[in-house]
Short mmCIF file of C-alpha atoms and ligand atoms in Angstrom, two decimals:
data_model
loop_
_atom_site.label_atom_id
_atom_site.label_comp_id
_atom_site.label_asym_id
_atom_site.label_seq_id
_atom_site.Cartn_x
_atom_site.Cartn_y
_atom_site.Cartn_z
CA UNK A 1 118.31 119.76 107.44
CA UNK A 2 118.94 117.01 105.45
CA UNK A 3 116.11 114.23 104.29
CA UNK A 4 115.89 110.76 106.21
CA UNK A 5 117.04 109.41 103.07
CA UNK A 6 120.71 111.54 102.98
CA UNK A 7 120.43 110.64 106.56
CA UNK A 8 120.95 106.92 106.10
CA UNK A 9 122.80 106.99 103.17
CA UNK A 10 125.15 109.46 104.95
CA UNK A 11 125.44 106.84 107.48
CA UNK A 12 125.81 103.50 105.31
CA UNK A 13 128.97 105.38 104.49
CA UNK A 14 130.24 105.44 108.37
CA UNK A 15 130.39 101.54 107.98
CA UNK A 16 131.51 98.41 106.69
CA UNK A 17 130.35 94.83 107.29
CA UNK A 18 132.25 93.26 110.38
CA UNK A 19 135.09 90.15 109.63
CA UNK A 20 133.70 86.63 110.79
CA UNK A 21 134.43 84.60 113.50
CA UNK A 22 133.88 80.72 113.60
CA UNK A 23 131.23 79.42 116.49
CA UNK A 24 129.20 76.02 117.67
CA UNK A 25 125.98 75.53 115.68
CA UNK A 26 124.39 75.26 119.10
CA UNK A 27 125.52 78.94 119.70
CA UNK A 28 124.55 80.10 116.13
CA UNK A 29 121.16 81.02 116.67
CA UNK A 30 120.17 84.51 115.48
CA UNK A 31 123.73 85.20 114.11
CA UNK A 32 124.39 85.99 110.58
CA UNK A 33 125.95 83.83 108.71
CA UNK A 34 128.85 84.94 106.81
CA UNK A 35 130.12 82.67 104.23
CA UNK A 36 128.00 79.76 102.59
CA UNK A 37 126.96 76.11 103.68
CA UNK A 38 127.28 73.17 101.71
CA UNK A 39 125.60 70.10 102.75
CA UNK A 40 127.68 67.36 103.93
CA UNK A 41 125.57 64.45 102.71
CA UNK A 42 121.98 63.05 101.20
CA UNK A 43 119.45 63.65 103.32
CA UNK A 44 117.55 60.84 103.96
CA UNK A 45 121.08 59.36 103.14
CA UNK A 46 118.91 55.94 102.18
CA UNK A 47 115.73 55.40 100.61
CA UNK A 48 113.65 55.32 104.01
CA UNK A 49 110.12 54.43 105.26
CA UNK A 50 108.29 57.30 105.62
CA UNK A 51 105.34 55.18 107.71
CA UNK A 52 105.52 51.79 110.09
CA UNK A 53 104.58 48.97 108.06
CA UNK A 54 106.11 45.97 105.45
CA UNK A 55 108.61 46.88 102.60
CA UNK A 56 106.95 44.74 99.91
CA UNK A 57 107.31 44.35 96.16
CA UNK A 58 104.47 47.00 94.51
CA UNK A 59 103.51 43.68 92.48
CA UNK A 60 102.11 42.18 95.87
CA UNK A 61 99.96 44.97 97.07
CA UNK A 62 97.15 43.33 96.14
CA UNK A 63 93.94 42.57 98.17
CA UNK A 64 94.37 39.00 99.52
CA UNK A 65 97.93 38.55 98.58
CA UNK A 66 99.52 36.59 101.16
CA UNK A 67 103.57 37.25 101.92
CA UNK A 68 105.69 36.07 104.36
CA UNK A 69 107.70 38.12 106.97
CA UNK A 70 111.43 36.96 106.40
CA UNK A 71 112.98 40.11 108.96
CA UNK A 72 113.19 43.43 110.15
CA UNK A 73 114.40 47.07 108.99
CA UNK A 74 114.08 49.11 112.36
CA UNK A 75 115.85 53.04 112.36
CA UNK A 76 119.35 52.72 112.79
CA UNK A 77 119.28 48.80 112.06
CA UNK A 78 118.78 47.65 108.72
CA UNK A 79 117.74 44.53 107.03
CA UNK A 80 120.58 43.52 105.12
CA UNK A 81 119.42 40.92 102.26
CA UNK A 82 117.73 41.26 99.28
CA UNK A 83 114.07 40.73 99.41
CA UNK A 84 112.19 38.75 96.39
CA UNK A 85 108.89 38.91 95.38
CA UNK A 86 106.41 37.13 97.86
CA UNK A 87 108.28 38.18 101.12
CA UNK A 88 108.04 41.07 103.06
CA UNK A 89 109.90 42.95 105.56
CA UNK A 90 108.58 44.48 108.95
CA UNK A 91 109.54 48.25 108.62
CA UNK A 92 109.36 51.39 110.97
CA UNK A 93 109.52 55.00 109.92
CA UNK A 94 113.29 56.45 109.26
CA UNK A 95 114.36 52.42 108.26
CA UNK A 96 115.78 51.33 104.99
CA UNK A 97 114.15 50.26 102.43
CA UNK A 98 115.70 46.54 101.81
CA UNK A 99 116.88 46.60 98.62
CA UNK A 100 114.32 44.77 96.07
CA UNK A 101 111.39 46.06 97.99
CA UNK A 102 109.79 49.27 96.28
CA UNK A 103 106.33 49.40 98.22
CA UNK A 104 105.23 50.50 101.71
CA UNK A 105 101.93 48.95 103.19
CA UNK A 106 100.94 50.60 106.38
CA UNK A 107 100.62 48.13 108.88
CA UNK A 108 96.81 49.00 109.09
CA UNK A 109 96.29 47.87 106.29
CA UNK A 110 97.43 44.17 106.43
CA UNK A 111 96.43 41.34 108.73
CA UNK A 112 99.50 39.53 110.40
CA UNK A 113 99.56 36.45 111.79
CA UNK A 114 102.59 34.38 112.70
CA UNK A 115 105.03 35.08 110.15
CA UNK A 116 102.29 36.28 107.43
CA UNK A 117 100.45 38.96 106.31
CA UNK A 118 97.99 39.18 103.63
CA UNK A 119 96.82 42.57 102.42
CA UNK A 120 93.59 43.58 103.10
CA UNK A 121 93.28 46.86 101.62
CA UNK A 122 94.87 48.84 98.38
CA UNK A 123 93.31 52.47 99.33
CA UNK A 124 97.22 53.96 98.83
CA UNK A 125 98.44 55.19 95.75
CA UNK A 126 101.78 56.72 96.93
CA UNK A 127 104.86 54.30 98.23
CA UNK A 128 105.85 55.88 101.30
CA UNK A 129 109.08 55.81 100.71
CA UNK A 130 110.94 59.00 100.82
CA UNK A 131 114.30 58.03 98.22
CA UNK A 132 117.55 59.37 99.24
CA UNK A 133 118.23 62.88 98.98
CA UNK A 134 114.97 64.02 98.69
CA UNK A 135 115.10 66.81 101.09
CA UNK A 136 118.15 68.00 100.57
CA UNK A 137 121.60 66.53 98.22
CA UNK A 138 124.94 66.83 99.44
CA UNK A 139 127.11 69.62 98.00
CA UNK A 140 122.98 71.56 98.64
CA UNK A 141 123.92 75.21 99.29
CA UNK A 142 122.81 77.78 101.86
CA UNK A 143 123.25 81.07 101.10
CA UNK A 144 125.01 83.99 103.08
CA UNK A 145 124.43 86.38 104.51
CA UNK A 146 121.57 85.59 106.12
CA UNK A 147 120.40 85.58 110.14
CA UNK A 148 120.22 82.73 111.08
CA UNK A 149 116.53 81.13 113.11
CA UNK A 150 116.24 77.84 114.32
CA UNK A 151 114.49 76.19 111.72
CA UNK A 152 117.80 77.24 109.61
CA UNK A 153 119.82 75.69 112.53
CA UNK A 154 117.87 72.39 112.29
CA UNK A 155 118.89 72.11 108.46
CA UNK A 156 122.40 72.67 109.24
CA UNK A 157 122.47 70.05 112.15
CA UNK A 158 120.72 67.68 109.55
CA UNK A 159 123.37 68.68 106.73
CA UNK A 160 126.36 67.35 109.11
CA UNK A 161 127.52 71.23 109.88
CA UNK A 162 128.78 71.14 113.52
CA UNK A 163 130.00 75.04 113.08
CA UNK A 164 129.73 77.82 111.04
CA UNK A 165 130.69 81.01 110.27
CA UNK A 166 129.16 84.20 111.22
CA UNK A 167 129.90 87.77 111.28
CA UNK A 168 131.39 89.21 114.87
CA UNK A 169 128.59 90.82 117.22
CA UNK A 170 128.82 94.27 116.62
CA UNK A 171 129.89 96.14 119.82
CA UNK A 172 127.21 99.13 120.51
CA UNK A 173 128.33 101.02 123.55
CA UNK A 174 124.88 103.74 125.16
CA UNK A 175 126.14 106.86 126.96
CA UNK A 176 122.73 108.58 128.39
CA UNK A 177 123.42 112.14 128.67
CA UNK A 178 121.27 114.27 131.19
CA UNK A 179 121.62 115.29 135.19
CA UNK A 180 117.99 114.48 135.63
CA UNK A 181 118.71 110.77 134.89
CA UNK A 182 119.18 107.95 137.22
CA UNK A 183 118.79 104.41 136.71
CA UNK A 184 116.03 102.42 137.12
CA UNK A 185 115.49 101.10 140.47
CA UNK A 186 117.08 104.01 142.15
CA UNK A 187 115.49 106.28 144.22
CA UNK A 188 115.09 109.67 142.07
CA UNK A 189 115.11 113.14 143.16
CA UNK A 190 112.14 115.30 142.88
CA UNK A 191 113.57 117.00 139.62
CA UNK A 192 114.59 113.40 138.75
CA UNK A 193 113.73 111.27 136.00
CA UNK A 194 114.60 107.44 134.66
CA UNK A 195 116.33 106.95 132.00
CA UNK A 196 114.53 104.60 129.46
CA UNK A 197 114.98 104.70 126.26
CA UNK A 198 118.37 103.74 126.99
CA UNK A 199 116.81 100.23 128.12
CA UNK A 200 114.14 100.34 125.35
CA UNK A 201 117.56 100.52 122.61
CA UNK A 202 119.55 97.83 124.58
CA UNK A 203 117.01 95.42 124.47
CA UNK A 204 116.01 96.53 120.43
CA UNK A 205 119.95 96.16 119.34
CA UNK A 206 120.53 92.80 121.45
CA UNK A 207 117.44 90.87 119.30
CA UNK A 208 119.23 92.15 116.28
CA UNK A 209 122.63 90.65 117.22
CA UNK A 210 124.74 93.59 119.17
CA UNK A 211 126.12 93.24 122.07
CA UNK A 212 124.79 96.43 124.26
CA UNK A 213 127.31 97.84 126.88
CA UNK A 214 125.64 100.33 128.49
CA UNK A 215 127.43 102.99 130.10
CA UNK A 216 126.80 104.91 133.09
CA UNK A 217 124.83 108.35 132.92
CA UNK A 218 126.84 111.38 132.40
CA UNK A 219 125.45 114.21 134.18
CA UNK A 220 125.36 117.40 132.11
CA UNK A 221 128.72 118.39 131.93
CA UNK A 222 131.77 118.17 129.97
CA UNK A 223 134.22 116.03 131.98
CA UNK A 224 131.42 113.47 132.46
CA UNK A 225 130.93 113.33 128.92
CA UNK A 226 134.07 112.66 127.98
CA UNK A 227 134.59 110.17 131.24
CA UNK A 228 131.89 108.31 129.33
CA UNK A 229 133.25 108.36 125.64
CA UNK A 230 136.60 106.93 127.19
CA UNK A 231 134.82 104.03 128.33
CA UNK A 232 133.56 103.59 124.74
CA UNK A 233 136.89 101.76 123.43
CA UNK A 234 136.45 99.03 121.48
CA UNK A 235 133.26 99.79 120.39
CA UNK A 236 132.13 99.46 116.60
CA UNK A 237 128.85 101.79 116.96
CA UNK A 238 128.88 104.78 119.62
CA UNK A 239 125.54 105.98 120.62
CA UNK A 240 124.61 108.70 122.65
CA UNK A 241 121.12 109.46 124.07
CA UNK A 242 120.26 113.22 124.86
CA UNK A 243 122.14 116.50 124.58
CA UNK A 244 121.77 116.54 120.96
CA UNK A 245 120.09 119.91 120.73
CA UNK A 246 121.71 123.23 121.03
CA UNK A 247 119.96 123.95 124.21
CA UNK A 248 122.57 125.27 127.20
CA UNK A 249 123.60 122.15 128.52
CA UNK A 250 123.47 120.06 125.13
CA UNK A 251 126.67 119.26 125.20
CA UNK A 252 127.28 116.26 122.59
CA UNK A 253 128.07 118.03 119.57
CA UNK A 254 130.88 120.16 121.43
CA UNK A 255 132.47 117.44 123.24
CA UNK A 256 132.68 115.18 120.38
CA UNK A 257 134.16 117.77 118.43
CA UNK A 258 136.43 118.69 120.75
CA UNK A 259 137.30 114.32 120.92
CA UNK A 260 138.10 114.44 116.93
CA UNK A 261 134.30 113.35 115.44
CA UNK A 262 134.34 113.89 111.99
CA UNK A 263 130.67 114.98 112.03
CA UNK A 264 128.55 113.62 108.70
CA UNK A 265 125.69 115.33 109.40
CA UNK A 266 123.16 116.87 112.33
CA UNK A 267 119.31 117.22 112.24
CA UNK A 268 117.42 115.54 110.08
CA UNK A 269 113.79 116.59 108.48
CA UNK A 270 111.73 113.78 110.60
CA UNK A 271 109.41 113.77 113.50
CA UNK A 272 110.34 112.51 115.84
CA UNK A 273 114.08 113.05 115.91
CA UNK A 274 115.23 115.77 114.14
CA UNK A 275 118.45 116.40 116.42
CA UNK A 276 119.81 113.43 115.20
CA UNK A 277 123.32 113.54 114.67
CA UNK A 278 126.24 111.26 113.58
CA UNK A 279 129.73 110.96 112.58
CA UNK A 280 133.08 109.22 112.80
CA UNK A 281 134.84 108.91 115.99
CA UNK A 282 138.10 107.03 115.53
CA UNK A 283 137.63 103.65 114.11
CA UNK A 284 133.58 103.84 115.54
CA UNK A 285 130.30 105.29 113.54
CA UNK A 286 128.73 107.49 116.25
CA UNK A 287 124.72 108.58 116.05
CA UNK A 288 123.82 110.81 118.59
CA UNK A 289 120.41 110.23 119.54
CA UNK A 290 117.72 112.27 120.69
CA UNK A 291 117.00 112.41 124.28
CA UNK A 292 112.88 112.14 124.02
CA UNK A 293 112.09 108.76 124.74
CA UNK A 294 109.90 108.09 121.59
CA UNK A 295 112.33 109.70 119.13
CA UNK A 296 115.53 107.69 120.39
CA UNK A 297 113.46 104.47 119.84
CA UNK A 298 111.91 105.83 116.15
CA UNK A 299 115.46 106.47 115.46
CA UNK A 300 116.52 103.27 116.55
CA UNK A 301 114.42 101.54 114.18
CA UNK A 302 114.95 104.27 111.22
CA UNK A 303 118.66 104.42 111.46
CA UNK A 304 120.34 102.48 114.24
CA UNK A 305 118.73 99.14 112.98
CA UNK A 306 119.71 99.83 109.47
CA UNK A 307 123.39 100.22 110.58
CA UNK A 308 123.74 97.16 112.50
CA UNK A 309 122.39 95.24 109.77
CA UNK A 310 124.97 96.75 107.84
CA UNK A 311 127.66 95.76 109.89
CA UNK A 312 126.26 92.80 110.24
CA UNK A 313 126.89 92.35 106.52
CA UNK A 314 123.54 92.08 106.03
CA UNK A 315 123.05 95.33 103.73
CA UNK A 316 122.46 98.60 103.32
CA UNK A 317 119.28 99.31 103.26
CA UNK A 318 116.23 101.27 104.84
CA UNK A 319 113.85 99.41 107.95
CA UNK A 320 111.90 97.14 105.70
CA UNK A 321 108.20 98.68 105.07
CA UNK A 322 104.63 97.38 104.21
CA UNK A 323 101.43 98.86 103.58
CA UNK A 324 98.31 98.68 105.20
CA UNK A 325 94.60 100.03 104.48
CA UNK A 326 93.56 103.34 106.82
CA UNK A 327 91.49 103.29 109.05
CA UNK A 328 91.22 107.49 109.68
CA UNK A 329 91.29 110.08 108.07
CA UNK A 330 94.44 112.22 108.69
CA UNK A 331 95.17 116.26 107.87
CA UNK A 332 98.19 117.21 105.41
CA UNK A 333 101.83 116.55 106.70
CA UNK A 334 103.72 119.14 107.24
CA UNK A 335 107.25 119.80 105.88
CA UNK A 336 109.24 116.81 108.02
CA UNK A 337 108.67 112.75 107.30
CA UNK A 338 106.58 111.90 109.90
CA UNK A 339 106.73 108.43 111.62
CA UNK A 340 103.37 107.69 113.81
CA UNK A 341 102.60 105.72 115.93
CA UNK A 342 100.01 103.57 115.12
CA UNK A 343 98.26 99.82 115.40
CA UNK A 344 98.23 97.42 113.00
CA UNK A 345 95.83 94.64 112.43
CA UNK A 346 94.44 92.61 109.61
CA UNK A 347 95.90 94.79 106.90
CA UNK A 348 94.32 97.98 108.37
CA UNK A 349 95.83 100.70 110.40
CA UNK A 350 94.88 103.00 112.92
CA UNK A 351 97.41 105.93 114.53
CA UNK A 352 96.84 107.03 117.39
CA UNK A 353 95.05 110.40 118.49
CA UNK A 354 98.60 111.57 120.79
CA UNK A 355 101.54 111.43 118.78
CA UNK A 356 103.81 113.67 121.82
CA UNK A 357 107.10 112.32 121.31
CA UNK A 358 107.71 111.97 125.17
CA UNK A 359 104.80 109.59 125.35
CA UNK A 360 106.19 105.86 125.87
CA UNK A 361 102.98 104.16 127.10
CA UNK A 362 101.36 105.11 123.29
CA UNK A 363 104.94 103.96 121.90
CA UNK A 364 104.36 100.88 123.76
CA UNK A 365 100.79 99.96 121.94
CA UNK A 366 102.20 100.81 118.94
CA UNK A 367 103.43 98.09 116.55
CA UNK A 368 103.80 100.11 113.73
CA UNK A 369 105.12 103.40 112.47
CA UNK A 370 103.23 105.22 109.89
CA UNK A 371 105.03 106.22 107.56
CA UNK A 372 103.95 110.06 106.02
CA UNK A 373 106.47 111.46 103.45
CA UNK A 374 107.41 115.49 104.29
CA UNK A 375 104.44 117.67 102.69
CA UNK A 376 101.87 114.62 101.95
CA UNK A 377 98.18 115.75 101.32
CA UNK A 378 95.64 114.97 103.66
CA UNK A 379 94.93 111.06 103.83
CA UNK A 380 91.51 109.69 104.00
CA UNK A 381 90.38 106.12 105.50
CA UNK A 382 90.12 103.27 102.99
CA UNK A 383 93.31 104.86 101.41
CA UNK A 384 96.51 102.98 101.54
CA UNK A 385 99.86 103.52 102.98
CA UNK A 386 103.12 102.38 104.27
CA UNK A 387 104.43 101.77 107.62
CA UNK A 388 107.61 100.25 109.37
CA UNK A 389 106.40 96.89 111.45
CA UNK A 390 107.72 97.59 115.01
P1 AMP B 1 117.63 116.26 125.58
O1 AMP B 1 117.76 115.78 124.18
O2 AMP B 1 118.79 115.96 126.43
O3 AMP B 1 117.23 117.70 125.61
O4 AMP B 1 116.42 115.43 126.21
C1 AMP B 1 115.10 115.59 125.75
C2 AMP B 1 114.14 114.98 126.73
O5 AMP B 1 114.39 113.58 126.83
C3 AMP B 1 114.29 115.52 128.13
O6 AMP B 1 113.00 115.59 128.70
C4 AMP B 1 115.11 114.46 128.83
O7 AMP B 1 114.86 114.42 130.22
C5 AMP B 1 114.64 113.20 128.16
N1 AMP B 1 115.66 112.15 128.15
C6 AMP B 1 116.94 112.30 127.77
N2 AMP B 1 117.60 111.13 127.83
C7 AMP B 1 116.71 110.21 128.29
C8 AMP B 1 116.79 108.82 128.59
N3 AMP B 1 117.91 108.13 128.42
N4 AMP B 1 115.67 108.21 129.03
C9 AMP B 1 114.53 108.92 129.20
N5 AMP B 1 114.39 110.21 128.92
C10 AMP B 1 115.47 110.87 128.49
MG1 MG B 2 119.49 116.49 128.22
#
């Protein structure tokens, strides 16, 4: 049995980062992007009113200076002269500045009548005006790879990018081995049982930016399995759920032997999981999942997440992992790395008293997996440790 550490590493080497493909920033959203952005232009392009108010000369913000109103700088409709000292200019937020002026006053702080205002109060110290190019200058840089979230979308709008490029969506194709299986929303047979975890992955690798085909269930026997690998073409990332263990009618390893797999490795020291198994099949990585619903889903975010970020270009490297106070006591671990479920809240973390890998409604509390190295001593509470955010 190899470590979960030889594990991924094992599997980093079953993959490379996926080519690009050009898309519509208003499809872009949670993609990665591949290569960098440079800004097209200034933003604000123009020295612009951060307030409504009067562009005045700084000289005339004085208490009971009187100016007259010679015109108006609106958004999208400047005021095109040159203002002198004396005269101001009506201004609303995101308008020029008219060149000359080099003060804001907020229009609650003058009184207006006709064609005049006179200042009536000097509390500001700051101009509101926000110069050109103060948020970002043109030629301003963002950096790839990175995935990409809306408020990253709403800089690129602003920096004139109408499309960018990201890497391709991986393709992840499921096979969920097992006769007991059927899908949910059938009717099952007494001896029957839904399958789950394949859902549970879909809807884990689709947020990270795969595109999911599930298959349908093979039953437990060889021509099924290898109906549903033949439906796997074209896919970047093979997974299989179930089987994986060297009971009877476990029937992954042989099958995918038997269809070419160069096999990298099988079982791994963890709980849950340790049937995990993986290898090249043709041109696609294949992990072979375990068919307990908790351990396919703790190996989806130990392993399968790590490999789609790294075919998203995003990486190679383990789930990310933070620590947290506990908040019970916990005996010695024994000789596999143990990922627990467990609750996380306020920088203190409790796992939970059943920790049967079959158990999805205790998976399904769970926003954290504690993490407990292979042969750890006993842990008390107030101690810290690490766990994988879920
Ligand atoms: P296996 O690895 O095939 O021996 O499966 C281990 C356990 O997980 C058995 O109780 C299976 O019924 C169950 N199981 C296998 N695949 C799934 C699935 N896709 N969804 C839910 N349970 C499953
Ligand atoms: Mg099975």
């Amino acid at each position: 049995m190899i470590s979960v550490e030889q594990a991924l590493e094992q599997l980093f080497a079953l993959v490379e980062p996926l080519e690009s493909e050009n898309v519509a920033l208003t499809s872009a959203n949670g993609r990665t992007l591949a290569k960098p952005v440079f800004a097209k232009r200034n933003q604000p392009p123009f020295a612009a009113s951060a307030m409504d108010g009067y562009a005045i000369y700084k000289n005339d913000y004085q208490v009971g200076r009187t100016l007259q109103v010679i015109g108006e700088s609106a958004a999208g409709a400047r005021f095109e002269y040159k203002m002198l000292e004396g005269e101001a200019v009506r201004i609303f937020t995101g308008a020029p500045v008219p060149t000359g002026a080099d003060w804001i006053v907020i229009q609650e702080d003058v009184d207006a009548i006709g064609r005049q205002i006179t200042i009536r109060d000097t509390r500001e110290s700051k101009s509101y005006i926000r110069p050109a190019g103060t948020d970002f200058e043109a030629g301003e840089t963002l950096d790839a790879p990175q995935v990409l979230t809306p408020q990253l979308i709403a800089l690129l709008a602003s920096m004139n990018i109408s499309n960018v490029n990201v890497t391709r969506k991986p393709e992840i194709a499921i096979i969920s081995t097992g006769s007991e299986l059927v899908m949910p929303g059938e009717t099952p047979g007494d001896d029957q049982i839904i399958a789950s975890n394949t859902f549970g992955l879909k809807a884990m690798l689709e947020a990270n930016g795969a595109n999911v085909r599930v298959l349908p269930i093979a039953h437990d026997t060889a021509p099924a399995l290898r109906t549903a690998f033949a439906l796997t073409y074209g896919a970047d990332l093979i997974l299989t759920i179930g089987g994986a263990s060297v009971g009877d009618h476990d029937l992954v390893a042989g099958v995918t032997e038997e269809l070419g797999m160069q096999r990298a490795f099988y079982k791994v020291a963890m709980r849950p999981g340790k049937p995990l198994m993986a290898g090249k099949l043709g041109k696609a990585a294949m992990i072979g999942l375990p068919g307990n619903p908790v351990s396919a889903m703790v190996c989806g975010q130990i392993f399968v997440l790590p490999v789609l970020r790294a075919l998203l270009g995003l990486g190679k490297a383990p789930a990310p992992r933070q620590s947290a106070t506990l908040a019970n006591d916990m005996p010695p671990n024994g000789p596999r790395a143990h990922y627990m479920r467990a609750h996380v809240l306020d920088g203190v973390i409790t796992s939970f008293e059943r920790q049967d890998s079959a158990l999805l409604s205790v998976l399904a509390k769970a926003n954290a997996l504690l993490l407990r190295p292979p042969h750890e001593d006993a842990k008390q509470a107030g101690e810290a440790v690490t766990f994988v955010p879920i």
